[in-house]
Structures are given as structure tokens and as C-alpha cells.
Amino acid sequence: MTWGTELWDQFENLDKHTQWGIDFLERYAKFVKERLEIEQTYAKQLRNLVKKYCPKRSKDDEPRFSSCVSYYSILNELNDYAGQREIVAEEMGQDVYGELMRYSQDLKSERKHHLQEGRKAQQYLDQCWKHMDNSKKKFERECKEAEKSQISYDRLDNDINATKSEVEKAKSQLYLRTHSADESKNEYAAQLQNFNGEQWKHFNVAIPQIFKNLQDMDERRTVKLGETYRSFADVERRVIPIISKCLEGMVTAAKAVDQRKDSAIVVESFKSGFEPPGDFPFEDYSQNLSRTASDNTISTPKNEGVVKPDPKHSISKAAKNKLWLFGKKPKAPSLEDFSHLPPEQRRKRLQARIDELSKELQKEVDQRDALNKMKDVYEKNPQMGDPQSLQPKISETMCNMEKLRSEIHKNESWLSEVEGKVSTRGDRRPSADINHHTPHGRESPEGSYTDDPSQEHRSPPHQPDPRQAHQPDPRQAHQPDEFDDEFDNDDPLPVLGHCKALYSFDGQNEGTLLMKEDDVLYIIEEDKGDGWTRARKQSGEEGYVPTSYVEIAMEKNSKGAVTYI
């Protein structure tokens, strides 16, 4: 069934139909454009969302908890998902919308051409019909004029009063009119025959061909729409496997969440290495009260009869702060050797720094080897370069290597120190870890808090060595002659309180006092801010000990009341 034969007389309707077809195609193209704009907006919003909740992080801020790692994996998968939506929008723009708009322009041009051909054929047929109609009308006029001439001639020929000249004139006029009528007849017949031929060609050849071309164009438009419908779906279908992988990645990330692993990381991150404090005994302050005569007790000297509370169990303000888990920690500056951190955290930080320095050292070694090789090449081939020009760089590299080795050695010393300390403390439980705070403003070897919110504990003081630069030296706080004067004094200094050694101290330097762990000493001079406290053994030997290595109980009045620092 073709338009040329079935719709031979529907030129105007076919004109409207083909125009509607192109309008419908462009309407679908507009729908695709708005659809891809939605995809673009959706993808952009997804990327902004991922960017908002996955900010740039430094290497130290990389998440370690499995829940955090899985969360960031899900964000990455969502970012990839957004990329697939962008691909959908891009392919819709190229394969569907762009193709439809190009095809629409081609259809418009083709339709215009076919309609112009049809109008030209119609105009030519109308022109042929006009010529035929004119010849017909002329033939009709000529015949009417010939009939009039015939009537006039017959009237004069029968009139006895008419002259011969009048009759001859009428006869001549009749002849002319009849001859003109015959010529008009022949012309009309020719124009009619020509018109009939052109009309047959118009409705049987030209119009069917033009209408067939319009039909082919409209059918191709329909096919194109079907193809773009399929392309519209194929664009989505092509990204489904990748989107499925993104969703599978999210599921895999969700399955990777491990609560036990996260709990272990919490332990690793915040473990201080300290032991919990021991039990606190009852402190009987009534022992300092004067006894009556009925007690049948022998009075004792003032200093000897007062039973001092065991420093091991004294409850100091520092202990209370330590016991109160949510207490506000005093701020302390970060130290180069990380001694402000708890042992476990200090060990990890030192190990990380050693690893980083080792990598830098390896880079310098590789650079030195490369420079030496280049120098050898220059020495063997002077035309390639001057070997001496590399010497400054080699010297600089060697200097950097020495600096790095020195830093590594220093950090390894600190690391071996903290590892040795942790291992020696592992088998015992110091009962007074909580009581070796130093007063604010005084810097102990490791007895300060950290500003890092993730580090909530302190590391114990390391073995003091007054020969080290960062340790206080009693010879700097007190002149040697002062030691001599004080120790040579016949009258011993009064006892201000008691202290218990938390750690052993070798006391090898002049003016210091040897003590062992758990030794109980008398305090005869308080710390003046230099980190040292003057103490006396029961044997009478006196000297200075590190304040951070003892637990102090000071007497405040004669009744034996004590205050703890």
C-alpha cells in the first residue's frame, strides 16, 4: 500500500502529516536533552556529596578503622557510580540527542525538496489546464460568432430588398467566422489532448513518485525513532554492569567491617603501657594524737614516734586526676623524643620516625651512588663533563647522610630506652604510677601530659642521667661548695616529710644519692624548681634525687597532717 496510488489527491494532508512527523521527532529530541541534563545534574550532585564527606586528608589522617575504611570505599564507589551517570548523559547527548537533531535537519531539507517537486508538478498541470480552458473558451466564442454570422447571412439572403453587395459581405463574414471556429476547434482539441496527457502523467507518474519519496522519508523517520528509542535504553544497559560492580563494591566494603579489628586498633592507638594503680589502704590519722597515761605506753620522740603514711598508698592530687578518667589534662609541650607520650605511643612514634628517616637515608645513598657513577663516567670520558663539578653535590649528599644517620642513631637510642623500660616493667605492677606528677611549670623527663587528644596517658620517667643535656644536674642548681657546706654541717636539717623511690637511681654524680626502688627516704629540702629533691637515708647519708623518681608525702604541722604533691 503506497501513498502515491491510495492518497493521490491528499497532497495537503500529506504535507501536514510529514510536518507533524518532524515536529514529533524534535519533541522526542527535546525530551532526551532534558533527560541527559537530569543525569548531568544528578552526577554533579553525587560528586559534590562525595567531595563534601570525603575531604582531602594527610597521610597521618588516613583512616585505620575498618568501618572508616569501608565508609571511604563506599564513597569511592559512589564517585564511580556518578561517573557512570556522566557517561549516560554524554552518550545520550551524542548517540541520541545529537543524532536526532542532525537527522531532523536532513528530514526538513528532504521534505522541502519533495514538496517543492509536488508543487511544481501541480503548477505545470494547472498551467496545462489553463491553456486548454482558454482554447476551449475561444472555440466557444468563435462558434457563437460563426452562428451569428450564419443567421445574418441567411436573413439577408432571404431578404428581397437586400442588395447583392450586402449579401456578399455577409457571406464573406460567415466564411471568416466559420474558418476561425474551425481553427479554434483544432487548437482546443490539441490543448485538450495535451492536458489529458499531462494530467495522466501527473497522477500516474509524478505525484506517485513524489508521494512515494515522502512515504519513504516518513518511514525512515519512524525507523530512526525506533533506533533512538533502543539507543536510549542501550545507553543505560551498557553501564549496568559497571554500576553493579560499584554496588557489589559497596556490599564488599560493608562486609569488611570488623568490630574486633576496630577494637584492637583502639587498643593499639591509646594503650599507654602503664599498669593500673594498686589498692589504697586506710590511713589512720589518729596515730598522731597524744596518748594518755592510762595507755601505759612509753612516749617516743617527736620525729620517731609519728607513723608516717606509706608513700606507696598516699592519695595525691595527681592520683585523683589520674583516677578520674575524664579529668582535664594539663597541657605540655611536645618534646623531640616524644617523652611526653605514654610508653606504647612513644615507641610507635619513634619507630615511625626511624622508618621515615631510613627511607630518606636510602634516597641519599642512592643519590650518592648515582653521583659517584656519573663522576666515574666523567673521569673516563672528560668530554662528557667535569668530574669536579659533581664534588659539591657529593659532599652535600654525604653531609645529609651523616645528619640522617645521627638522627636515626638518636631515635634508636630513645627507642631502645623505651623498649627496655617497657620490658622491665612488664613483670611488675608499680603501685604509685599515678603519683609522680611534678608541679606545673616544672619539666620532668617524661612526667608530663600530651596535647594530643588521642593520647590520654603519661609515660613513666626514664632512668635519669645528670650527664645528659636534657636532665637537670644538681651541680647546676647548687654549687659544689654549697654541697660541702651543707653536708659538713654538724646539725642535721629537720625532716620535712617522707618519700618513696619509684625507680632505682645510681647516684654516680657528685651530690646525688644512690637509691633503690621502694626505698623510703626523709625529705630535708624541697624541690626548688630544678627537678631535684634533697633526701636523707635512715643511715644518715644525704644527697639529691630526681623529684620525678620519688613519691613525696610532706608534713604540714606537728600533728602529722600531710599534704601530697
PDB file of C-alpha atoms in Angstrom, residues 121-404:
ATOM      1  CA  ALA A 121       4.101  19.337 -10.909  1.00  0.00           C
ATOM      2  CA  GLN A 122       0.791  20.714  -9.720  1.00  0.00           C
ATOM      3  CA  GLN A 123       1.606  24.165 -11.114  1.00  0.00           C
ATOM      4  CA  TYR A 124       2.533  22.670 -14.502  1.00  0.00           C
ATOM      5  CA  LEU A 125      -0.721  20.704 -14.599  1.00  0.00           C
ATOM      6  CA  ASP A 126      -2.640  23.821 -13.646  1.00  0.00           C
ATOM      7  CA  GLN A 127      -0.901  25.689 -16.438  1.00  0.00           C
ATOM      8  CA  CYS A 128      -1.813  22.981 -18.958  1.00  0.00           C
ATOM      9  CA  TRP A 129      -5.400  23.066 -17.758  1.00  0.00           C
ATOM     10  CA  LYS A 130      -5.455  26.853 -18.105  1.00  0.00           C
ATOM     11  CA  HIS A 131      -4.231  26.685 -21.704  1.00  0.00           C
ATOM     12  CA  MET A 132      -6.783  24.035 -22.512  1.00  0.00           C
ATOM     13  CA  ASP A 133      -9.530  26.034 -20.829  1.00  0.00           C
ATOM     14  CA  ASN A 134      -8.575  29.184 -22.743  1.00  0.00           C
ATOM     15  CA  SER A 135      -8.632  27.359 -26.055  1.00  0.00           C
ATOM     16  CA  LYS A 136     -11.982  25.894 -25.145  1.00  0.00           C
ATOM     17  CA  LYS A 137     -13.436  29.273 -24.333  1.00  0.00           C
ATOM     18  CA  LYS A 138     -12.021  30.713 -27.549  1.00  0.00           C
ATOM     19  CA  PHE A 139     -13.528  27.868 -29.533  1.00  0.00           C
ATOM     20  CA  GLU A 140     -16.834  28.517 -27.830  1.00  0.00           C
ATOM     21  CA  ARG A 141     -16.704  32.228 -28.697  1.00  0.00           C
ATOM     22  CA  GLU A 142     -15.763  31.548 -32.285  1.00  0.00           C
ATOM     23  CA  CYS A 143     -18.585  29.105 -32.688  1.00  0.00           C
ATOM     24  CA  LYS A 144     -21.054  31.632 -31.297  1.00  0.00           C
ATOM     25  CA  GLU A 145     -19.739  34.303 -33.659  1.00  0.00           C
ATOM     26  CA  ALA A 146     -19.996  31.874 -36.591  1.00  0.00           C
ATOM     27  CA  GLU A 147     -23.598  31.092 -35.648  1.00  0.00           C
ATOM     28  CA  LYS A 148     -24.392  34.798 -35.588  1.00  0.00           C
ATOM     29  CA  SER A 149     -22.777  35.230 -38.998  1.00  0.00           C
ATOM     30  CA  GLN A 150     -24.777  32.298 -40.332  1.00  0.00           C
ATOM     31  CA  ILE A 151     -28.036  33.802 -39.086  1.00  0.00           C
ATOM     32  CA  SER A 152     -27.175  37.215 -40.577  1.00  0.00           C
ATOM     33  CA  TYR A 153     -26.284  35.713 -43.934  1.00  0.00           C
ATOM     34  CA  ASP A 154     -29.471  33.646 -44.081  1.00  0.00           C
ATOM     35  CA  ARG A 155     -31.567  36.691 -43.184  1.00  0.00           C
ATOM     36  CA  LEU A 156     -30.017  38.854 -45.947  1.00  0.00           C
ATOM     37  CA  ASP A 157     -30.059  36.043 -48.474  1.00  0.00           C
ATOM     38  CA  ASN A 158     -33.803  35.661 -47.979  1.00  0.00           C
ATOM     39  CA  ASP A 159     -34.465  39.400 -47.933  1.00  0.00           C
ATOM     40  CA  ILE A 160     -35.593  40.572 -51.428  1.00  0.00           C
ATOM     41  CA  ASN A 161     -34.763  44.101 -50.520  1.00  0.00           C
ATOM     42  CA  ALA A 162     -31.132  43.310 -49.675  1.00  0.00           C
ATOM     43  CA  THR A 163     -28.586  44.334 -52.203  1.00  0.00           C
ATOM     44  CA  LYS A 164     -26.170  41.906 -53.693  1.00  0.00           C
ATOM     45  CA  SER A 165     -23.215  43.626 -52.046  1.00  0.00           C
ATOM     46  CA  GLU A 166     -24.773  43.205 -48.637  1.00  0.00           C
ATOM     47  CA  VAL A 167     -25.349  39.529 -49.267  1.00  0.00           C
ATOM     48  CA  GLU A 168     -21.812  39.034 -50.484  1.00  0.00           C
ATOM     49  CA  LYS A 169     -20.453  40.833 -47.468  1.00  0.00           C
ATOM     50  CA  ALA A 170     -22.491  38.650 -45.094  1.00  0.00           C
ATOM     51  CA  LYS A 171     -21.351  35.562 -46.930  1.00  0.00           C
ATOM     52  CA  SER A 172     -17.708  36.626 -46.640  1.00  0.00           C
ATOM     53  CA  GLN A 173     -18.169  37.320 -42.908  1.00  0.00           C
ATOM     54  CA  LEU A 174     -19.724  33.900 -42.451  1.00  0.00           C
ATOM     55  CA  TYR A 175     -16.788  32.301 -44.127  1.00  0.00           C
ATOM     56  CA  LEU A 176     -14.287  34.069 -41.883  1.00  0.00           C
ATOM     57  CA  ARG A 177     -16.182  33.203 -38.705  1.00  0.00           C
ATOM     58  CA  THR A 178     -16.536  29.612 -39.742  1.00  0.00           C
ATOM     59  CA  HIS A 179     -12.835  29.398 -40.551  1.00  0.00           C
ATOM     60  CA  SER A 180     -11.894  30.912 -37.147  1.00  0.00           C
ATOM     61  CA  ALA A 181     -14.212  28.478 -35.403  1.00  0.00           C
ATOM     62  CA  ASP A 182     -12.534  25.581 -37.175  1.00  0.00           C
ATOM     63  CA  GLU A 183      -9.086  26.805 -36.133  1.00  0.00           C
ATOM     64  CA  SER A 184     -10.233  27.302 -32.520  1.00  0.00           C
ATOM     65  CA  LYS A 185     -11.675  23.849 -32.612  1.00  0.00           C
ATOM     66  CA  ASN A 186      -8.399  22.342 -33.747  1.00  0.00           C
ATOM     67  CA  GLU A 187      -6.459  24.335 -31.105  1.00  0.00           C
ATOM     68  CA  TYR A 188      -8.868  23.311 -28.367  1.00  0.00           C
ATOM     69  CA  ALA A 189      -8.603  19.690 -29.425  1.00  0.00           C
ATOM     70  CA  ALA A 190      -4.798  19.883 -29.294  1.00  0.00           C
ATOM     71  CA  GLN A 191      -4.762  21.600 -25.887  1.00  0.00           C
ATOM     72  CA  LEU A 192      -7.271  19.114 -24.558  1.00  0.00           C
ATOM     73  CA  GLN A 193      -5.195  16.208 -25.748  1.00  0.00           C
ATOM     74  CA  ASN A 194      -2.050  17.747 -24.230  1.00  0.00           C
ATOM     75  CA  PHE A 195      -3.767  18.426 -20.923  1.00  0.00           C
ATOM     76  CA  ASN A 196      -5.134  14.921 -20.706  1.00  0.00           C
ATOM     77  CA  GLY A 197      -1.672  13.544 -21.317  1.00  0.00           C
ATOM     78  CA  GLU A 198      -0.065  15.786 -18.720  1.00  0.00           C
ATOM     79  CA  GLN A 199      -2.793  15.023 -16.235  1.00  0.00           C
ATOM     80  CA  TRP A 200      -2.257  11.310 -16.695  1.00  0.00           C
ATOM     81  CA  LYS A 201       1.475  11.749 -16.178  1.00  0.00           C
ATOM     82  CA  HIS A 202       0.820  13.910 -13.126  1.00  0.00           C
ATOM     83  CA  PHE A 203      -1.466  11.481 -11.336  1.00  0.00           C
ATOM     84  CA  ASN A 204       0.138   8.276 -12.557  1.00  0.00           C
ATOM     85  CA  VAL A 205       3.870   9.129 -12.622  1.00  0.00           C
ATOM     86  CA  ALA A 206       4.909  12.419 -10.985  1.00  0.00           C
ATOM     87  CA  ILE A 207       2.637  12.504  -7.959  1.00  0.00           C
ATOM     88  CA  PRO A 208       3.006   8.776  -7.122  1.00  0.00           C
ATOM     89  CA  GLN A 209       6.797   9.171  -7.246  1.00  0.00           C
ATOM     90  CA  ILE A 210       6.776  12.297  -5.102  1.00  0.00           C
ATOM     91  CA  PHE A 211       4.372  10.747  -2.617  1.00  0.00           C
ATOM     92  CA  LYS A 212       6.451   7.570  -2.569  1.00  0.00           C
ATOM     93  CA  ASN A 213       9.508   9.657  -1.681  1.00  0.00           C
ATOM     94  CA  LEU A 214       7.558  11.338   1.117  1.00  0.00           C
ATOM     95  CA  GLN A 215       6.387   7.925   2.311  1.00  0.00           C
ATOM     96  CA  ASP A 216       9.955   6.599   2.298  1.00  0.00           C
ATOM     97  CA  MET A 217      11.099   9.674   4.213  1.00  0.00           C
ATOM     98  CA  ASP A 218       8.364   9.268   6.817  1.00  0.00           C
ATOM     99  CA  GLU A 219       9.057   5.558   7.210  1.00  0.00           C
ATOM    100  CA  ARG A 220      12.768   6.270   7.673  1.00  0.00           C
ATOM    101  CA  ARG A 221      11.834   8.815  10.314  1.00  0.00           C
ATOM    102  CA  THR A 222       9.793   6.172  12.103  1.00  0.00           C
ATOM    103  CA  VAL A 223      12.658   3.675  11.890  1.00  0.00           C
ATOM    104  CA  LYS A 224      15.062   6.305  13.230  1.00  0.00           C
ATOM    105  CA  LEU A 225      12.817   6.959  16.184  1.00  0.00           C
ATOM    106  CA  GLY A 226      12.728   3.239  16.943  1.00  0.00           C
ATOM    107  CA  GLU A 227      16.530   3.072  16.750  1.00  0.00           C
ATOM    108  CA  THR A 228      16.955   6.032  19.072  1.00  0.00           C
ATOM    109  CA  TYR A 229      14.429   4.508  21.481  1.00  0.00           C
ATOM    110  CA  ARG A 230      16.639   1.442  21.595  1.00  0.00           C
ATOM    111  CA  SER A 231      19.794   3.556  21.869  1.00  0.00           C
ATOM    112  CA  PHE A 232      18.214   5.406  24.758  1.00  0.00           C
ATOM    113  CA  ALA A 233      17.788   2.105  26.587  1.00  0.00           C
ATOM    114  CA  ASP A 234      21.163   0.695  25.467  1.00  0.00           C
ATOM    115  CA  VAL A 235      22.976   3.660  26.987  1.00  0.00           C
ATOM    116  CA  GLU A 236      21.562   2.684  30.364  1.00  0.00           C
ATOM    117  CA  ARG A 237      22.103  -1.022  29.779  1.00  0.00           C
ATOM    118  CA  ARG A 238      25.788  -0.589  28.906  1.00  0.00           C
ATOM    119  CA  VAL A 239      26.580   0.987  32.285  1.00  0.00           C
ATOM    120  CA  ILE A 240      24.551  -1.501  34.318  1.00  0.00           C
ATOM    121  CA  PRO A 241      27.479  -3.992  34.663  1.00  0.00           C
ATOM    122  CA  ILE A 242      29.780  -1.263  35.969  1.00  0.00           C
ATOM    123  CA  ILE A 243      27.077   0.117  38.244  1.00  0.00           C
ATOM    124  CA  SER A 244      26.537  -3.423  39.518  1.00  0.00           C
ATOM    125  CA  LYS A 245      30.258  -3.647  40.276  1.00  0.00           C
ATOM    126  CA  CYS A 246      30.006  -0.358  42.188  1.00  0.00           C
ATOM    127  CA  LEU A 247      27.128  -1.731  44.220  1.00  0.00           C
ATOM    128  CA  GLU A 248      28.996  -5.011  44.752  1.00  0.00           C
ATOM    129  CA  GLY A 249      31.958  -2.958  45.938  1.00  0.00           C
ATOM    130  CA  MET A 250      29.712  -1.234  48.454  1.00  0.00           C
ATOM    131  CA  VAL A 251      28.446  -4.600  49.690  1.00  0.00           C
ATOM    132  CA  THR A 252      32.016  -5.913  49.920  1.00  0.00           C
ATOM    133  CA  ALA A 253      33.030  -2.819  51.877  1.00  0.00           C
ATOM    134  CA  ALA A 254      30.108  -3.369  54.218  1.00  0.00           C
ATOM    135  CA  LYS A 255      31.173  -6.989  54.778  1.00  0.00           C
ATOM    136  CA  ALA A 256      34.734  -5.825  55.519  1.00  0.00           C
ATOM    137  CA  VAL A 257      33.621  -4.030  58.685  1.00  0.00           C
ATOM    138  CA  ASP A 258      35.249  -5.943  61.554  1.00  0.00           C
ATOM    139  CA  GLN A 259      34.354  -4.867  65.069  1.00  0.00           C
ATOM    140  CA  ARG A 260      37.153  -6.910  66.638  1.00  0.00           C
ATOM    141  CA  LYS A 261      39.765  -5.392  64.374  1.00  0.00           C
ATOM    142  CA  ASP A 262      38.498  -1.885  65.180  1.00  0.00           C
ATOM    143  CA  SER A 263      38.609  -2.661  68.899  1.00  0.00           C
ATOM    144  CA  ALA A 264      42.203  -3.869  68.520  1.00  0.00           C
ATOM    145  CA  ILE A 265      43.096  -0.631  66.724  1.00  0.00           C
ATOM    146  CA  VAL A 266      41.607   1.363  69.605  1.00  0.00           C
ATOM    147  CA  VAL A 267      43.814  -0.579  71.997  1.00  0.00           C
ATOM    148  CA  GLU A 268      46.845  -0.038  69.784  1.00  0.00           C
ATOM    149  CA  SER A 269      46.118   3.680  69.417  1.00  0.00           C
ATOM    150  CA  PHE A 270      45.527   4.525  73.074  1.00  0.00           C
ATOM    151  CA  LYS A 271      47.439   1.901  75.032  1.00  0.00           C
ATOM    152  CA  SER A 272      49.756   3.744  77.429  1.00  0.00           C
ATOM    153  CA  GLY A 273      51.789   0.855  78.794  1.00  0.00           C
ATOM    154  CA  PHE A 274      51.037   1.859  82.398  1.00  0.00           C
ATOM    155  CA  GLU A 275      49.797  -0.600  84.984  1.00  0.00           C
ATOM    156  CA  PRO A 276      46.559   0.137  86.881  1.00  0.00           C
ATOM    157  CA  PRO A 277      47.035   1.665  90.359  1.00  0.00           C
ATOM    158  CA  GLY A 278      47.009  -0.561  93.409  1.00  0.00           C
ATOM    159  CA  ASP A 279      44.547  -0.500  96.260  1.00  0.00           C
ATOM    160  CA  PHE A 280      44.709   2.381  98.727  1.00  0.00           C
ATOM    161  CA  PRO A 281      44.872   1.350 102.434  1.00  0.00           C
ATOM    162  CA  PHE A 282      43.111   3.027 105.285  1.00  0.00           C
ATOM    163  CA  GLU A 283      45.152   5.915 106.708  1.00  0.00           C
ATOM    164  CA  ASP A 284      44.858   6.217 110.475  1.00  0.00           C
ATOM    165  CA  TYR A 285      45.419   9.882 111.290  1.00  0.00           C
ATOM    166  CA  SER A 286      44.619   9.203 114.970  1.00  0.00           C
ATOM    167  CA  GLN A 287      48.093   7.747 115.461  1.00  0.00           C
ATOM    168  CA  ASN A 288      49.433  11.289 115.701  1.00  0.00           C
ATOM    169  CA  LEU A 289      47.201  12.135 118.692  1.00  0.00           C
ATOM    170  CA  SER A 290      48.778  12.337 122.182  1.00  0.00           C
ATOM    171  CA  ARG A 291      48.206   9.224 124.259  1.00  0.00           C
ATOM    172  CA  THR A 292      47.032   9.433 127.911  1.00  0.00           C
ATOM    173  CA  ALA A 293      48.915   7.996 130.828  1.00  0.00           C
ATOM    174  CA  SER A 294      46.444   5.146 131.064  1.00  0.00           C
ATOM    175  CA  ASP A 295      47.666   3.913 127.704  1.00  0.00           C
ATOM    176  CA  ASN A 296      50.734   2.530 129.503  1.00  0.00           C
ATOM    177  CA  THR A 297      52.830   3.486 126.537  1.00  0.00           C
ATOM    178  CA  ILE A 298      56.259   4.926 126.526  1.00  0.00           C
ATOM    179  CA  SER A 299      56.392   8.304 124.816  1.00  0.00           C
ATOM    180  CA  THR A 300      58.551   8.469 121.762  1.00  0.00           C
ATOM    181  CA  PRO A 301      60.482  11.310 120.252  1.00  0.00           C
ATOM    182  CA  LYS A 302      58.564  13.687 118.086  1.00  0.00           C
ATOM    183  CA  ASN A 303      60.018  12.605 114.811  1.00  0.00           C
ATOM    184  CA  GLU A 304      60.384   8.927 115.616  1.00  0.00           C
ATOM    185  CA  GLY A 305      57.015   8.291 117.201  1.00  0.00           C
ATOM    186  CA  VAL A 306      54.884   9.617 114.371  1.00  0.00           C
ATOM    187  CA  VAL A 307      53.904   6.871 111.988  1.00  0.00           C
ATOM    188  CA  LYS A 308      54.046   8.279 108.507  1.00  0.00           C
ATOM    189  CA  PRO A 309      51.651   7.068 105.905  1.00  0.00           C
ATOM    190  CA  ASP A 310      53.177   4.807 103.313  1.00  0.00           C
ATOM    191  CA  PRO A 311      54.006   6.967 100.295  1.00  0.00           C
ATOM    192  CA  LYS A 312      53.074   3.991  98.155  1.00  0.00           C
ATOM    193  CA  HIS A 313      49.438   4.434  99.177  1.00  0.00           C
ATOM    194  CA  SER A 314      49.214   8.189  99.561  1.00  0.00           C
ATOM    195  CA  ILE A 315      46.371   9.778  97.644  1.00  0.00           C
ATOM    196  CA  SER A 316      47.725  12.842  95.957  1.00  0.00           C
ATOM    197  CA  LYS A 317      46.003  15.309  93.719  1.00  0.00           C
ATOM    198  CA  ALA A 318      47.867  13.793  90.826  1.00  0.00           C
ATOM    199  CA  ALA A 319      46.491  10.386  91.774  1.00  0.00           C
ATOM    200  CA  LYS A 320      42.983  11.740  91.852  1.00  0.00           C
ATOM    201  CA  ASN A 321      43.470  13.297  88.449  1.00  0.00           C
ATOM    202  CA  LYS A 322      44.809  10.025  87.164  1.00  0.00           C
ATOM    203  CA  LEU A 323      41.910   8.060  88.580  1.00  0.00           C
ATOM    204  CA  TRP A 324      39.362  10.445  87.142  1.00  0.00           C
ATOM    205  CA  LEU A 325      39.317   9.251  83.528  1.00  0.00           C
ATOM    206  CA  PHE A 326      37.502  12.296  82.249  1.00  0.00           C
ATOM    207  CA  GLY A 327      39.576  14.876  84.092  1.00  0.00           C
ATOM    208  CA  LYS A 328      41.013  17.756  82.121  1.00  0.00           C
ATOM    209  CA  LYS A 329      44.654  17.112  81.332  1.00  0.00           C
ATOM    210  CA  PRO A 330      47.202  19.876  81.751  1.00  0.00           C
ATOM    211  CA  LYS A 331      48.866  20.860  78.536  1.00  0.00           C
ATOM    212  CA  ALA A 332      52.533  20.180  77.971  1.00  0.00           C
ATOM    213  CA  PRO A 333      54.767  20.999  75.011  1.00  0.00           C
ATOM    214  CA  SER A 334      55.603  18.227  72.552  1.00  0.00           C
ATOM    215  CA  LEU A 335      59.168  17.009  73.034  1.00  0.00           C
ATOM    216  CA  GLU A 336      61.555  15.837  70.355  1.00  0.00           C
ATOM    217  CA  ASP A 337      61.973  12.399  71.939  1.00  0.00           C
ATOM    218  CA  PHE A 338      58.184  12.082  72.468  1.00  0.00           C
ATOM    219  CA  SER A 339      58.809  11.647  76.192  1.00  0.00           C
ATOM    220  CA  HIS A 340      55.545  13.481  76.795  1.00  0.00           C
ATOM    221  CA  LEU A 341      53.726  10.413  75.434  1.00  0.00           C
ATOM    222  CA  PRO A 342      52.953   7.128  77.172  1.00  0.00           C
ATOM    223  CA  PRO A 343      55.495   4.346  76.547  1.00  0.00           C
ATOM    224  CA  GLU A 344      53.497   2.453  73.950  1.00  0.00           C
ATOM    225  CA  GLN A 345      52.581   5.564  71.994  1.00  0.00           C
ATOM    226  CA  ARG A 346      56.126   6.866  72.304  1.00  0.00           C
ATOM    227  CA  ARG A 347      57.504   3.593  70.929  1.00  0.00           C
ATOM    228  CA  LYS A 348      55.221   3.716  67.891  1.00  0.00           C
ATOM    229  CA  ARG A 349      56.035   7.342  67.153  1.00  0.00           C
ATOM    230  CA  LEU A 350      59.772   6.727  67.431  1.00  0.00           C
ATOM    231  CA  GLN A 351      59.545   3.658  65.217  1.00  0.00           C
ATOM    232  CA  ALA A 352      57.600   5.604  62.602  1.00  0.00           C
ATOM    233  CA  ARG A 353      60.186   8.395  62.666  1.00  0.00           C
ATOM    234  CA  ILE A 354      63.037   5.863  62.330  1.00  0.00           C
ATOM    235  CA  ASP A 355      61.318   4.302  59.314  1.00  0.00           C
ATOM    236  CA  GLU A 356      60.842   7.691  57.710  1.00  0.00           C
ATOM    237  CA  LEU A 357      64.456   8.695  58.343  1.00  0.00           C
ATOM    238  CA  SER A 358      65.632   5.344  56.954  1.00  0.00           C
ATOM    239  CA  LYS A 359      63.756   5.986  53.735  1.00  0.00           C
ATOM    240  CA  GLU A 360      65.300   9.431  53.441  1.00  0.00           C
ATOM    241  CA  LEU A 361      68.737   7.949  54.126  1.00  0.00           C
ATOM    242  CA  GLN A 362      68.236   5.344  51.403  1.00  0.00           C
ATOM    243  CA  LYS A 363      67.342   8.105  48.950  1.00  0.00           C
ATOM    244  CA  GLU A 364      70.517   9.968  49.841  1.00  0.00           C
ATOM    245  CA  VAL A 365      72.560   6.762  49.462  1.00  0.00           C
ATOM    246  CA  ASP A 366      71.054   6.133  46.038  1.00  0.00           C
ATOM    247  CA  GLN A 367      71.784   9.710  45.026  1.00  0.00           C
ATOM    248  CA  ARG A 368      75.384   9.408  46.239  1.00  0.00           C
ATOM    249  CA  ASP A 369      75.878   6.174  44.279  1.00  0.00           C
ATOM    250  CA  ALA A 370      74.419   7.786  41.164  1.00  0.00           C
ATOM    251  CA  LEU A 371      76.692  10.805  41.522  1.00  0.00           C
ATOM    252  CA  ASN A 372      79.747   8.582  42.022  1.00  0.00           C
ATOM    253  CA  LYS A 373      78.893   6.607  38.905  1.00  0.00           C
ATOM    254  CA  MET A 374      78.457   9.805  36.960  1.00  0.00           C
ATOM    255  CA  LYS A 375      81.793  11.045  38.301  1.00  0.00           C
ATOM    256  CA  ASP A 376      83.498   7.831  37.155  1.00  0.00           C
ATOM    257  CA  VAL A 377      81.980   8.287  33.702  1.00  0.00           C
ATOM    258  CA  TYR A 378      83.235  11.879  33.559  1.00  0.00           C
ATOM    259  CA  GLU A 379      86.710  10.787  34.646  1.00  0.00           C
ATOM    260  CA  LYS A 380      86.853   8.166  31.914  1.00  0.00           C
ATOM    261  CA  ASN A 381      85.271  10.467  29.332  1.00  0.00           C
ATOM    262  CA  PRO A 382      86.257  14.082  30.110  1.00  0.00           C
ATOM    263  CA  GLN A 383      84.413  15.337  27.049  1.00  0.00           C
ATOM    264  CA  MET A 384      81.119  14.440  28.737  1.00  0.00           C
ATOM    265  CA  GLY A 385      81.673  16.716  31.732  1.00  0.00           C
ATOM    266  CA  ASP A 386      83.924  17.916  34.532  1.00  0.00           C
ATOM    267  CA  PRO A 387      84.167  15.411  37.427  1.00  0.00           C
ATOM    268  CA  GLN A 388      84.966  18.205  39.891  1.00  0.00           C
ATOM    269  CA  SER A 389      81.638  19.867  39.159  1.00  0.00           C
ATOM    270  CA  LEU A 390      79.912  16.967  40.943  1.00  0.00           C
ATOM    271  CA  GLN A 391      82.014  17.178  44.091  1.00  0.00           C
ATOM    272  CA  PRO A 392      79.910  19.871  45.856  1.00  0.00           C
ATOM    273  CA  LYS A 393      76.770  17.827  45.335  1.00  0.00           C
ATOM    274  CA  ILE A 394      78.503  14.664  46.535  1.00  0.00           C
ATOM    275  CA  SER A 395      79.759  16.482  49.633  1.00  0.00           C
ATOM    276  CA  GLU A 396      76.287  17.819  50.331  1.00  0.00           C
ATOM    277  CA  THR A 397      74.817  14.337  49.963  1.00  0.00           C
ATOM    278  CA  MET A 398      77.418  12.876  52.336  1.00  0.00           C
ATOM    279  CA  CYS A 399      76.635  15.604  54.846  1.00  0.00           C
ATOM    280  CA  ASN A 400      72.923  14.833  54.606  1.00  0.00           C
ATOM    281  CA  MET A 401      73.674  11.140  55.109  1.00  0.00           C
ATOM    282  CA  GLU A 402      75.654  11.851  58.261  1.00  0.00           C
ATOM    283  CA  LYS A 403      72.875  14.019  59.629  1.00  0.00           C
ATOM    284  CA  LEU A 404      70.298  11.341  58.910  1.00  0.00           C
TER     285      LEU A 404
END
